[in-house]
Short mmCIF file of C-alpha atoms in Angstrom, two decimals:
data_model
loop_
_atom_site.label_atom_id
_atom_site.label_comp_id
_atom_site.label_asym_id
_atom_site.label_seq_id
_atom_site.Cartn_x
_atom_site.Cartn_y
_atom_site.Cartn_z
CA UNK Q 1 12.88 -40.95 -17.02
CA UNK Q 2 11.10 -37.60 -17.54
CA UNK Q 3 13.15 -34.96 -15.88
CA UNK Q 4 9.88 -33.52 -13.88
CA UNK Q 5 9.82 -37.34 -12.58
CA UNK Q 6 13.39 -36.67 -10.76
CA UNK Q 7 11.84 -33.50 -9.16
CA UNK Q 8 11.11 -32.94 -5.91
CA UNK Q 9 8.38 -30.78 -4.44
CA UNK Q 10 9.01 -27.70 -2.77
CA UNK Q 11 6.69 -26.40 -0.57
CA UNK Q 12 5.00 -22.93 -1.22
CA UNK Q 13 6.14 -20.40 0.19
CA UNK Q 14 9.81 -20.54 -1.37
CA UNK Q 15 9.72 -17.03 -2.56
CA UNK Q 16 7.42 -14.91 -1.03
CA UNK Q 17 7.09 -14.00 2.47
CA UNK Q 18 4.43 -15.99 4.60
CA UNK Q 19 1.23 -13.93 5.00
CA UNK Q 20 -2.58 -14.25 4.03
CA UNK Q 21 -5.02 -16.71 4.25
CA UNK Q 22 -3.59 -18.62 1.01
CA UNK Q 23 -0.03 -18.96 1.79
CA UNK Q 24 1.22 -22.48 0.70
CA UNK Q 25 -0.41 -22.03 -2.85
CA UNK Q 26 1.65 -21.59 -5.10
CA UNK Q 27 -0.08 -20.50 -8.73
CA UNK Q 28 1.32 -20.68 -12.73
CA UNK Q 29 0.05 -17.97 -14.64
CA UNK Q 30 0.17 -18.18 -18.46
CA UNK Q 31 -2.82 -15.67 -19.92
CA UNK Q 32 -2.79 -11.94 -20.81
CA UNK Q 33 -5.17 -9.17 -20.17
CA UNK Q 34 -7.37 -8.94 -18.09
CA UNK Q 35 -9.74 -11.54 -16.15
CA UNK Q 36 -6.97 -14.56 -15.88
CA UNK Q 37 -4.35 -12.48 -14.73
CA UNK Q 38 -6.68 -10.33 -12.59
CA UNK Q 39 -7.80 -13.80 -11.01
CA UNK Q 40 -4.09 -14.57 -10.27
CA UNK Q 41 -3.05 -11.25 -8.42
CA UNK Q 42 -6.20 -11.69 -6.23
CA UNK Q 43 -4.51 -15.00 -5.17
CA UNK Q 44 -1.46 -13.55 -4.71
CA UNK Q 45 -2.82 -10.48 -2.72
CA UNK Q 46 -3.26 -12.81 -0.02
CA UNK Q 47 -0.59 -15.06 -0.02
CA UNK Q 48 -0.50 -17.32 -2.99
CA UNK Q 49 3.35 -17.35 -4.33
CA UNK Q 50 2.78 -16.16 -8.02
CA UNK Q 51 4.39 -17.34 -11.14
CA UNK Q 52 3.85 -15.14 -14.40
CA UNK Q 53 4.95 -16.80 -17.76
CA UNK Q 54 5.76 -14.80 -20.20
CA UNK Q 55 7.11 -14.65 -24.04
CA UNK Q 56 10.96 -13.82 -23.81
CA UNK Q 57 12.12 -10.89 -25.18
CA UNK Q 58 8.14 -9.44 -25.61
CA UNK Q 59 6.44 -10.04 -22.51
CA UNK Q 60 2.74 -9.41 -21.14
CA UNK Q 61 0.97 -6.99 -23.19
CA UNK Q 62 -0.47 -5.17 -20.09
CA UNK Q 63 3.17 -3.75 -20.04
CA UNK Q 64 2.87 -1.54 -22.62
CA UNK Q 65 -0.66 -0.66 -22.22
CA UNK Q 66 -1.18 3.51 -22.29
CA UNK Q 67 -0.76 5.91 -19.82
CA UNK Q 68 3.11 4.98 -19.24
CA UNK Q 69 5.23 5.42 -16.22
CA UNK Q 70 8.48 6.67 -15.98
CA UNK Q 71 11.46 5.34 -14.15
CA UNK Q 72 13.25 8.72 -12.24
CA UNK Q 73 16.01 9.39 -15.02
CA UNK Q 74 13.85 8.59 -17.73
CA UNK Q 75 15.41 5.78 -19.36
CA UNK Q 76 12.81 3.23 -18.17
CA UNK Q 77 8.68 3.04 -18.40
CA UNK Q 78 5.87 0.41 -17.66
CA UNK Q 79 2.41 0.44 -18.15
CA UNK Q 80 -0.08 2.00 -15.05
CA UNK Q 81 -1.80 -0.65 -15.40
CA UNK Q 82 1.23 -3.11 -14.92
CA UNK Q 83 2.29 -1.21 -11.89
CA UNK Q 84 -0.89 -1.91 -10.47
CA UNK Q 85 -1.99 -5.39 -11.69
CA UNK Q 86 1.20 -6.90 -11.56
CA UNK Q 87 2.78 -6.97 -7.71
CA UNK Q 88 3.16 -9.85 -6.11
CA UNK Q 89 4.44 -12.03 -9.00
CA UNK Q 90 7.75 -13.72 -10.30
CA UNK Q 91 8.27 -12.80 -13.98
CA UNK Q 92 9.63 -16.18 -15.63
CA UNK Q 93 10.31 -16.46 -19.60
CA UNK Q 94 9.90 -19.42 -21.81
CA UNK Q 95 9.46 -20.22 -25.28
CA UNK Q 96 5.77 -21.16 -25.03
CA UNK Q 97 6.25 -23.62 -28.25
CA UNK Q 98 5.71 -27.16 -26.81
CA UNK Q 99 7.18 -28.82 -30.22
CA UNK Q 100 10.40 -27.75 -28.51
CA UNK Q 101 11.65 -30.66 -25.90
CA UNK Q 102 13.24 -28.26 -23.71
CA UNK Q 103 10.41 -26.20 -23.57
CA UNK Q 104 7.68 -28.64 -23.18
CA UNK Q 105 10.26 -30.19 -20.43
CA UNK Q 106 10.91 -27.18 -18.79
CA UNK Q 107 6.43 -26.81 -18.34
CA UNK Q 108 5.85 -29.55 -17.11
CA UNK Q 109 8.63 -29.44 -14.20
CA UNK Q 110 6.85 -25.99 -13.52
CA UNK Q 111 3.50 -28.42 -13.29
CA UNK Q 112 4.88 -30.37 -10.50
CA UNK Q 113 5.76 -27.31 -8.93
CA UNK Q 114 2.45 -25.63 -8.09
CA UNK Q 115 -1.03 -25.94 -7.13
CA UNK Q 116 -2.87 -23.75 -9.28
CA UNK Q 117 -2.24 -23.25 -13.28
CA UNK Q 118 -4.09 -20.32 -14.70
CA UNK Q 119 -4.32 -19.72 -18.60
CA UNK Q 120 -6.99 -17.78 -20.96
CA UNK Q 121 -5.14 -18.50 -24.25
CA UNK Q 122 -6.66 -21.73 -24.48
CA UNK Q 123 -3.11 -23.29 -24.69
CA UNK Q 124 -4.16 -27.00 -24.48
CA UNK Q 125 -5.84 -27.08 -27.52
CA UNK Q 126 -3.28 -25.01 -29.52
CA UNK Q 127 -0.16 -26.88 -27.93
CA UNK Q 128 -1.14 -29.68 -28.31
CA UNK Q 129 -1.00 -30.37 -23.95
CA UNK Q 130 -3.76 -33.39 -22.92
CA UNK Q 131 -5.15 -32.97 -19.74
CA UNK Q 132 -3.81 -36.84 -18.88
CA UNK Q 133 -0.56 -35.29 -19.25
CA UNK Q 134 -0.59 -32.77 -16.73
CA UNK Q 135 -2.21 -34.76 -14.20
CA UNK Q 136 0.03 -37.27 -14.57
CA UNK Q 137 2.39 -34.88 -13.52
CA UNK Q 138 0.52 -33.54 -10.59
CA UNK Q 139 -2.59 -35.67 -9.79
CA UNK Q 140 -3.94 -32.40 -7.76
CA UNK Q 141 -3.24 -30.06 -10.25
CA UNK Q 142 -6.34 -27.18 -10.26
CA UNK Q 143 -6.49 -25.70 -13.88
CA UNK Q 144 -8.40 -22.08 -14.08
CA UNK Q 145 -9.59 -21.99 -17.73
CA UNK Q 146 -10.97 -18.16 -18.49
CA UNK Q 147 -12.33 -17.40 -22.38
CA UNK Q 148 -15.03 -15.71 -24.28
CA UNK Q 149 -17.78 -18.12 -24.36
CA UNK Q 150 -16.05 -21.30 -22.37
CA UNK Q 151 -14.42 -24.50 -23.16
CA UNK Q 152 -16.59 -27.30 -25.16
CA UNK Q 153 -15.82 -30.03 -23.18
CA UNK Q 154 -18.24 -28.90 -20.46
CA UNK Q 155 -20.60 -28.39 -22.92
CA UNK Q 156 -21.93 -25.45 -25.67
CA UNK Q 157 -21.40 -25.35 -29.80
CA UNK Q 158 -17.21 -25.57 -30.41
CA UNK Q 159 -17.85 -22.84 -32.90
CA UNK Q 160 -18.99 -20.80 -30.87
CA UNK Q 161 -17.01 -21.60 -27.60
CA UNK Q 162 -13.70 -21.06 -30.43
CA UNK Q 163 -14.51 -17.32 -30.71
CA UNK Q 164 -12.25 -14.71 -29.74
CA UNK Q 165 -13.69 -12.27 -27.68
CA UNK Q 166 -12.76 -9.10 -25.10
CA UNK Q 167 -14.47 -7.36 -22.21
CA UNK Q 168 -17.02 -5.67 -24.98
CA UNK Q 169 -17.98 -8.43 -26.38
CA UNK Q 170 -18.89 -10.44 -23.42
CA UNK Q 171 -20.90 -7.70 -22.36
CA UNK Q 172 -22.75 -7.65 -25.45
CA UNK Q 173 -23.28 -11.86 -25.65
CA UNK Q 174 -24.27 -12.08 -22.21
CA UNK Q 175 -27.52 -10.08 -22.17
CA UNK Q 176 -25.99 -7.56 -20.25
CA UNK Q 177 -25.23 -4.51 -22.25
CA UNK Q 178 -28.85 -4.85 -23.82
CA UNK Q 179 -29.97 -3.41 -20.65
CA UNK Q 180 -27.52 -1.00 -20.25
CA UNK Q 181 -28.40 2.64 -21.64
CA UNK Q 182 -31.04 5.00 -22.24
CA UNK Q 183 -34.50 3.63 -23.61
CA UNK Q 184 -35.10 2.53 -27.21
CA UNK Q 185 -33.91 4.26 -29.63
CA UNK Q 186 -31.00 5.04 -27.65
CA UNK Q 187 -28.37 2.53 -28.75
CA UNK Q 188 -27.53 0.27 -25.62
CA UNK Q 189 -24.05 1.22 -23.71
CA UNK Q 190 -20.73 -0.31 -22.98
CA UNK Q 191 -19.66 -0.32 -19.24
CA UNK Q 192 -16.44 0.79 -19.32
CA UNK Q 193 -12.67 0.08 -17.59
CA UNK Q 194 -12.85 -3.56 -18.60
CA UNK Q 195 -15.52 -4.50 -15.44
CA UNK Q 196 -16.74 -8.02 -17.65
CA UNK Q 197 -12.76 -9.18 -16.96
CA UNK Q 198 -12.83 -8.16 -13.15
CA UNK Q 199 -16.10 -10.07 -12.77
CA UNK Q 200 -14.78 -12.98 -14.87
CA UNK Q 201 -11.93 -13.35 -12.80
CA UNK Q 202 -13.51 -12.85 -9.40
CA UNK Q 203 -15.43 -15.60 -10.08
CA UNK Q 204 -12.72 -17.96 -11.41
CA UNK Q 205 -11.01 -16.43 -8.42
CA UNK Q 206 -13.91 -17.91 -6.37
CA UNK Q 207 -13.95 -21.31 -7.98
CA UNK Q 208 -10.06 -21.83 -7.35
CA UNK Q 209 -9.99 -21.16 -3.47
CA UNK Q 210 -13.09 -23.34 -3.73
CA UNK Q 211 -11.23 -26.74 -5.38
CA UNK Q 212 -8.19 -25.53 -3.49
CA UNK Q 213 -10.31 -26.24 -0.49
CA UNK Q 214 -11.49 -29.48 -2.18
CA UNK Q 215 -8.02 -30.50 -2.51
CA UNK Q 216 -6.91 -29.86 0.79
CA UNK Q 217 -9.75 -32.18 1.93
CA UNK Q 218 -8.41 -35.12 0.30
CA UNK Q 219 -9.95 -34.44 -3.46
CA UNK Q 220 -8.18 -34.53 -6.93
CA UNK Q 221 -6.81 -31.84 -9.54
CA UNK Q 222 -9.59 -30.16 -12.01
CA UNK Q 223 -10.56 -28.04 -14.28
CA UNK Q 224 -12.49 -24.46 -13.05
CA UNK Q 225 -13.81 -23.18 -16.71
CA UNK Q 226 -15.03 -19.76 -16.70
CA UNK Q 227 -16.29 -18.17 -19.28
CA UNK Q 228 -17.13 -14.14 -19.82
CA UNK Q 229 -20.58 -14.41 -20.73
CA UNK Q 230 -21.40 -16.41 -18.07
CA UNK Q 231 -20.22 -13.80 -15.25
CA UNK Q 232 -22.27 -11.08 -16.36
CA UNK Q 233 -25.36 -13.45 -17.26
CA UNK Q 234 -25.25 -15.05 -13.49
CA UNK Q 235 -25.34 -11.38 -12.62
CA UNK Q 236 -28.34 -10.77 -14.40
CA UNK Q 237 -29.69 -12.78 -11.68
CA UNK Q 238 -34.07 -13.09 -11.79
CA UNK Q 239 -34.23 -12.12 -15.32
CA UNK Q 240 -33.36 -15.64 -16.09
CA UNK Q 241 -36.70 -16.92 -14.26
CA UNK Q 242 -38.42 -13.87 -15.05
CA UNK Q 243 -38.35 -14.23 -18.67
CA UNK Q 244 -38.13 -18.38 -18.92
CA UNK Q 245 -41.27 -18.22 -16.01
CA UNK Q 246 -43.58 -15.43 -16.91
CA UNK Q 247 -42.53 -14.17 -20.21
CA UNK Q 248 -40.78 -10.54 -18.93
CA UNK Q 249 -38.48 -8.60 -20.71
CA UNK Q 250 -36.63 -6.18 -19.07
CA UNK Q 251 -36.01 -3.13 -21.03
CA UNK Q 252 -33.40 0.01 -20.98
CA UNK Q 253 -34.50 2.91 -18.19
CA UNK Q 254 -31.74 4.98 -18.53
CA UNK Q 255 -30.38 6.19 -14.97
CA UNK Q 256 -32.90 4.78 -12.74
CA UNK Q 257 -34.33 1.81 -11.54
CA UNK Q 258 -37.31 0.20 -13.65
CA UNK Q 259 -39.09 -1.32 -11.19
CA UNK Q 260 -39.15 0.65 -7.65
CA UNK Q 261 -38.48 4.46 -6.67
CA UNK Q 262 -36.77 6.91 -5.76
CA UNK Q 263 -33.93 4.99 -7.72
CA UNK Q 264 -32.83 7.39 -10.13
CA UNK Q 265 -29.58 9.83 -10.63
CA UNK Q 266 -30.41 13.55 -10.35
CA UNK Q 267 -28.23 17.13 -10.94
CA UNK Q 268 -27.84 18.88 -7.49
CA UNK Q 269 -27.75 22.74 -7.73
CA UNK Q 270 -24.53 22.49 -8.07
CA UNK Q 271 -23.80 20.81 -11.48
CA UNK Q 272 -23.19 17.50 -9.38
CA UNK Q 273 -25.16 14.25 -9.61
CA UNK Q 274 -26.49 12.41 -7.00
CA UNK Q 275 -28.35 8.84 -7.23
CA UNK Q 276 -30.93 7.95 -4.54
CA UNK Q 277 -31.54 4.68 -3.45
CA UNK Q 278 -35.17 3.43 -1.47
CA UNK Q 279 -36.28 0.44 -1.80
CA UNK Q 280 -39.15 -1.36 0.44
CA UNK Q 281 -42.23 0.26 2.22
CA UNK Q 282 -40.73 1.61 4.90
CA UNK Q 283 -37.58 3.09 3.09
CA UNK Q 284 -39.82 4.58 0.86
CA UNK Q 285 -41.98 6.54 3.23
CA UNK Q 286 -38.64 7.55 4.99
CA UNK Q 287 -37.55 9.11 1.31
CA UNK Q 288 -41.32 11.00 1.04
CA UNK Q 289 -40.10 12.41 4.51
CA UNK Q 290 -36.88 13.45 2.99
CA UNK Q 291 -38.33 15.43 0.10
CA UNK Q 292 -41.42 17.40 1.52
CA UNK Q 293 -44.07 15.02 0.09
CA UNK Q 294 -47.47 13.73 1.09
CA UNK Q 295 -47.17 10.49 2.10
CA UNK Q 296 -51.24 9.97 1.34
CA UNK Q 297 -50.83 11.51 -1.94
CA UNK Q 298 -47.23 9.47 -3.46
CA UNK Q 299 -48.47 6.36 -1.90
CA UNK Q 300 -46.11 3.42 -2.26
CA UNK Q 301 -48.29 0.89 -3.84
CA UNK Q 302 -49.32 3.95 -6.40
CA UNK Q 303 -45.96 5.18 -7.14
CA UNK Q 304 -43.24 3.21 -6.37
CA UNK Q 305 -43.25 -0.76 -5.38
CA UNK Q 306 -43.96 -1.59 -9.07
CA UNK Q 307 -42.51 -1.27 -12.74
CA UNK Q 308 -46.34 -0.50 -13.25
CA UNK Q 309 -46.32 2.25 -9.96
CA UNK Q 310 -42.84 3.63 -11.60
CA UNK Q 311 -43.99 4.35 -14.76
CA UNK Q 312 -47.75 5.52 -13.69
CA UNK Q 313 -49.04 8.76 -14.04
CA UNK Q 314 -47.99 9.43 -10.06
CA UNK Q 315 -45.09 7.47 -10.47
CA UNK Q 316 -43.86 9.78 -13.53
CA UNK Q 317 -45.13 13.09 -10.71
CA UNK Q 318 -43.11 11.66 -8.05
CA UNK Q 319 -39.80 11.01 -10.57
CA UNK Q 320 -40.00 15.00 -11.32
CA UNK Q 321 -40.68 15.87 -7.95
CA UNK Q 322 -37.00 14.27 -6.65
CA UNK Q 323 -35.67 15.99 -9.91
CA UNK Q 324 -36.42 19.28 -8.56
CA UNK Q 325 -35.93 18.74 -5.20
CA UNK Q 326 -32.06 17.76 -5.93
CA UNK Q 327 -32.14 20.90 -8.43
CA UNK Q 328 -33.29 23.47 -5.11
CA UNK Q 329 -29.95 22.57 -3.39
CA UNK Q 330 -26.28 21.65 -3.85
CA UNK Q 331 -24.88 17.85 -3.64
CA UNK Q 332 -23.69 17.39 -0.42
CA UNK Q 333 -26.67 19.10 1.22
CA UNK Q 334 -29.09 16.93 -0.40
CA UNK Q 335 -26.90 13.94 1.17
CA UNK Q 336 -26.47 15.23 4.44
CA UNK Q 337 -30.11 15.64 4.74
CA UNK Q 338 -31.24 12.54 3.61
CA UNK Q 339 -28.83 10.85 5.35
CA UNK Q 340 -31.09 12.21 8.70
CA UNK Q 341 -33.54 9.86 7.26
CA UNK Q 342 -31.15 6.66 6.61
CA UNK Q 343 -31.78 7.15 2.33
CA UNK Q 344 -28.72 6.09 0.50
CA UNK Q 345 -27.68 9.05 -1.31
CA UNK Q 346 -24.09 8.67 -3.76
CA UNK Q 347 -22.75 12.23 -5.31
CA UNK Q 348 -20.86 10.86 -8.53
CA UNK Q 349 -16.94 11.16 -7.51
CA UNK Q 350 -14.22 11.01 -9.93
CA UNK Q 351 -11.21 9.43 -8.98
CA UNK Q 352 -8.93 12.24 -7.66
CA UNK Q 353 -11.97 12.76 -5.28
CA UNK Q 354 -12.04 10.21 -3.85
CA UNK Q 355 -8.14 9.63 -3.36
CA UNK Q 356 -8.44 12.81 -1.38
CA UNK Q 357 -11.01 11.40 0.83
CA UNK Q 358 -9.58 10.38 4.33
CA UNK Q 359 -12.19 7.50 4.82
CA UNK Q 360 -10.37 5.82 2.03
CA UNK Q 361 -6.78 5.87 3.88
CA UNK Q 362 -8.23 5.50 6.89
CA UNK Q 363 -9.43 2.42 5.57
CA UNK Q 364 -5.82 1.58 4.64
CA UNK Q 365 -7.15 1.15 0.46
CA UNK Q 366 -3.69 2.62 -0.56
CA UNK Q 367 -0.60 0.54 -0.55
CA UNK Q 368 2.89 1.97 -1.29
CA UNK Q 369 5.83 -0.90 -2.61
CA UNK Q 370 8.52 -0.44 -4.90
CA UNK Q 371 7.71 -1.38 -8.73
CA UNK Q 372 10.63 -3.46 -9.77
CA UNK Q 373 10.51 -2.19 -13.33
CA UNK Q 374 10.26 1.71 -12.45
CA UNK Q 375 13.25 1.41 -9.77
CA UNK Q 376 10.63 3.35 -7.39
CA UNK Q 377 7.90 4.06 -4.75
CA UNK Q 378 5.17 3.37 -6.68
CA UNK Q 379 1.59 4.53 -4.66
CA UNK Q 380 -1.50 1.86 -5.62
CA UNK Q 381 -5.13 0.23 -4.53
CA UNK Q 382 -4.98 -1.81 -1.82
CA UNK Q 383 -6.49 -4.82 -0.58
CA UNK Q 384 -10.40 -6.24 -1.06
CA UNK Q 385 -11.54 -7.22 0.99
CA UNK Q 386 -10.24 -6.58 4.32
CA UNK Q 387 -9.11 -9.87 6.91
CA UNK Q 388 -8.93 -9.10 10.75
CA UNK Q 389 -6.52 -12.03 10.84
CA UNK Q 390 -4.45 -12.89 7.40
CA UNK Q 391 -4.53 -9.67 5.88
CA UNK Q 392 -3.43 -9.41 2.43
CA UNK Q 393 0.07 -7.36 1.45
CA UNK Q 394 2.26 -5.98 -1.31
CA UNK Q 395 5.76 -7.92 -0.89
CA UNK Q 396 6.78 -6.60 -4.28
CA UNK Q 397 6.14 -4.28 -6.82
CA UNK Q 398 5.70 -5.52 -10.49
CA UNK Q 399 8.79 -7.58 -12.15
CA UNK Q 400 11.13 -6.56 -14.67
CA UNK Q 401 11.03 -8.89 -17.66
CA UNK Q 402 12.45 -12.61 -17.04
CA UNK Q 403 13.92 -10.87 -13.68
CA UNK Q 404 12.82 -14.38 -11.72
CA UNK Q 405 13.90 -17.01 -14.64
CA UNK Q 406 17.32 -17.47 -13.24
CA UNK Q 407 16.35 -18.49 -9.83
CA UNK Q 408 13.44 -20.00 -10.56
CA UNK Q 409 15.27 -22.13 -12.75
CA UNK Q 410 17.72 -23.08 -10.45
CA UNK Q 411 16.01 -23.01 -7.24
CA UNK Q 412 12.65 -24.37 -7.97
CA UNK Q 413 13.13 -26.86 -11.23
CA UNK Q 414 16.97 -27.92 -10.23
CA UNK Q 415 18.46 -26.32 -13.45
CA UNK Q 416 22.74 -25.79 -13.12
CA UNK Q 417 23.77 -22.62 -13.98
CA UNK Q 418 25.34 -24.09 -17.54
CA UNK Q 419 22.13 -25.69 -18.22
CA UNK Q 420 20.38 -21.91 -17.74
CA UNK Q 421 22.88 -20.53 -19.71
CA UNK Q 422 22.31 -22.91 -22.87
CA UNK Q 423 18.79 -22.85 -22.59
CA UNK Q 424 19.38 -18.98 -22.28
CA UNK Q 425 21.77 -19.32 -25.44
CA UNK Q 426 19.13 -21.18 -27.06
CA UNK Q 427 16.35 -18.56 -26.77
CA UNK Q 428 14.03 -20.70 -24.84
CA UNK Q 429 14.41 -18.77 -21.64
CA UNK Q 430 15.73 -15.43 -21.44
#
């Protein structure tokens, strides 16, 4: 008999404090940087008891990712970005070769163990783990897939869906980035901090709580396959139908809006930039209000309910009259004033800004816990998005390495302490 067979299931919670709307989930987490892992800490945010795999002796490479922190005497650093990303989670180690029976044994009693198993390495192919297998294990076992370009069995070239990729080049594949930048010439531009991952795994994020739901009603395990450049293509939204239905294109504009107006970033008098939002009729004569104009003269139909209106002789008048009206007076005048007239007006804020903003604590976005790696207070985001009832919270700070195998071990999969310590001795846990 299989040793998993002999194991009984332990409700979730067993670690983590009961809080949040997903308490009782308990999730596996096998993949590195970004959009799996990303996907996992938004389970465990609120309430999902958190399980991170990783290599002994090596670890996640979002660890060592630059800037570093430093513990208070100096003898100990993590990554920023694992002090952020990586509360709420149980670091456990283990030899991820599945050639190795103890190994492969100790997996699949993790298996049994939890609801959720997330993984963007594509492990079943490469270890040679069949689906059959796992459910076998656990019949309502959810599996969160996240890759480049998806996995073949739900459809799409194998070639292609065997390509490595990161955040850049999903951006690029997807149709995304080609509209992304100032007009042709100008070479199309990369979004930066990594925002194809976050999307990626807000979706898969999305499709777990949904078969988790699925599940609770009486369904089976499955697969949730998400692939990168698929979240920013769904995002790309009607130019799908646009193009496939009436042939459109749609084209680099630079920092505006193509199609209505005033959409467009502008330099205050200050040196600061400000984009202005109006779209519809009636937003749009509100914004003419705002900025001194004739409303007979800029009509809307004229200059600004159309790609055709935008880019019109009037349209083009109307785009340099906002330029100099945001020129004539400093940032946070121009937003104060329009915001007399309800027009969305955003000054461009770098971080540090807005940390110093009271809205943001008052809105409770800052969360303080102690990293387990630094020894400290470390000072983080918060919590999005915001639950009157189950709110989400930071029970612990990110793990030291393989600080959770032990117990885990023990607690959860029924190892004795000599059986940890061989497998220990053995270097397929640490």
């Amino acid at each position: 008999m299989n040793r998993w067979e002999k194991l009984s299931r332990i409700p979730a919670p067993h670690f983590a404090p009961k809080f949040g709307p997903l308490t009782g989930m308990r999730v596996l987490l096998s993949g590195t940087v970004v959009a799996a892992p990303f996907a996992a800490q938004l389970l465990a945010d609120f309430g999902a008891e958190l399980i991170q795999i990783e290599f002994p002796k090596i670890g996640d490479a979002y660890r060592y990712q630059s800037p570093q922190l430093f513990k208070e005497d100096g003898e100990g650093q993590t990554s920023a970005a694992w002090a952020q990303g990586a509360r709420n989670r149980m670091s456990f180690t283990l030899n991820t070769n599945m050639s190795i029976p103890e190994a492969k044994e100790i997996f699949f009693c993790l298996i049994k163990q939890v609801d959720v198993w997330l993984e963007n390495m594509v492990w079943l192919k490469k270890l040679g783990i069949e689906l059959k297998d796992l459910w076998e294990v656990n019949p309502k076992l959810i599996i969160g897939h996240s890759s480049g370009f998806g996995r073949p069995q739900f459809g799409g070239n194998e070639e292609t869906c065997d390509r490595p990729s990161y955040d850049p080049i999903g951006q690029a594949e997807s149709g995304f980035m080609s509209i992304n930048g100032d007009p042709e010439p100008e070479p199309p531009r990369y979004a930066a901090s990594f925002v194809n991952d976050y999307l990626t795994a807000t979706f898969l994020f999305g499709g777990i709580c949904a078969a988790y739901i699925n599940v609770l009603n009486g369904g089976m395990g499955q697969e949730v396959d998400m692939a990168q450049v698929e979240a920013f293509a769904r995002v790309l939204d009607d130019q799908w139908i646009s193009h496939i239905e009436a042939g459109v294109l749609k084209k680099r504009a630079g920092n505006r809006v193509p199609i209505f107006q005033p959409a467009s970033l502008h330099q205050a008098g200050d040196g600061r930039w400000c984009f202005i939002g109006a779209f519809g009729k009636s937003v749009y004569y509100r914004a003419i209000e705002g900025l001194g104009l004739d409303p007979e003269y800029f009509k809307w139909e004229e200059a600004g309910n159309s790609f055709e209106a935008v880019w019109s002789d009037k349209g083009k008048e109307l785009y340099e009259e906002t330029n100099k009206w945001f020129a004539a007076r400093p940032a946070q005048e121009a937003q104060e004033h329009m915001n007399k007239y309800k027009i969305p007006v955003g000054i461009v804020r770098n971080i540090k800004e807005i940390y110093e903003d009271p809205h943001w604590h008052d809105r409770k976005n800052f969360v303080k816990y102690h990293d387990q790696t630094l020894d400290r207070e470390v000072e983080a985001f918060g919590f999005v998005p915001k639950f009157s009832q189950t709110p989400g919270n930071a029970w612990r700070g990110a793990p030291r390495l393989g600080q959770d195998t032990s117990t885990i071990m023990k607690e959860l999969l029924g190892y004795s302490e000599e059986e940890v310590n061989s497998l220990k001795g053995k270097n397929i846990i640490d």
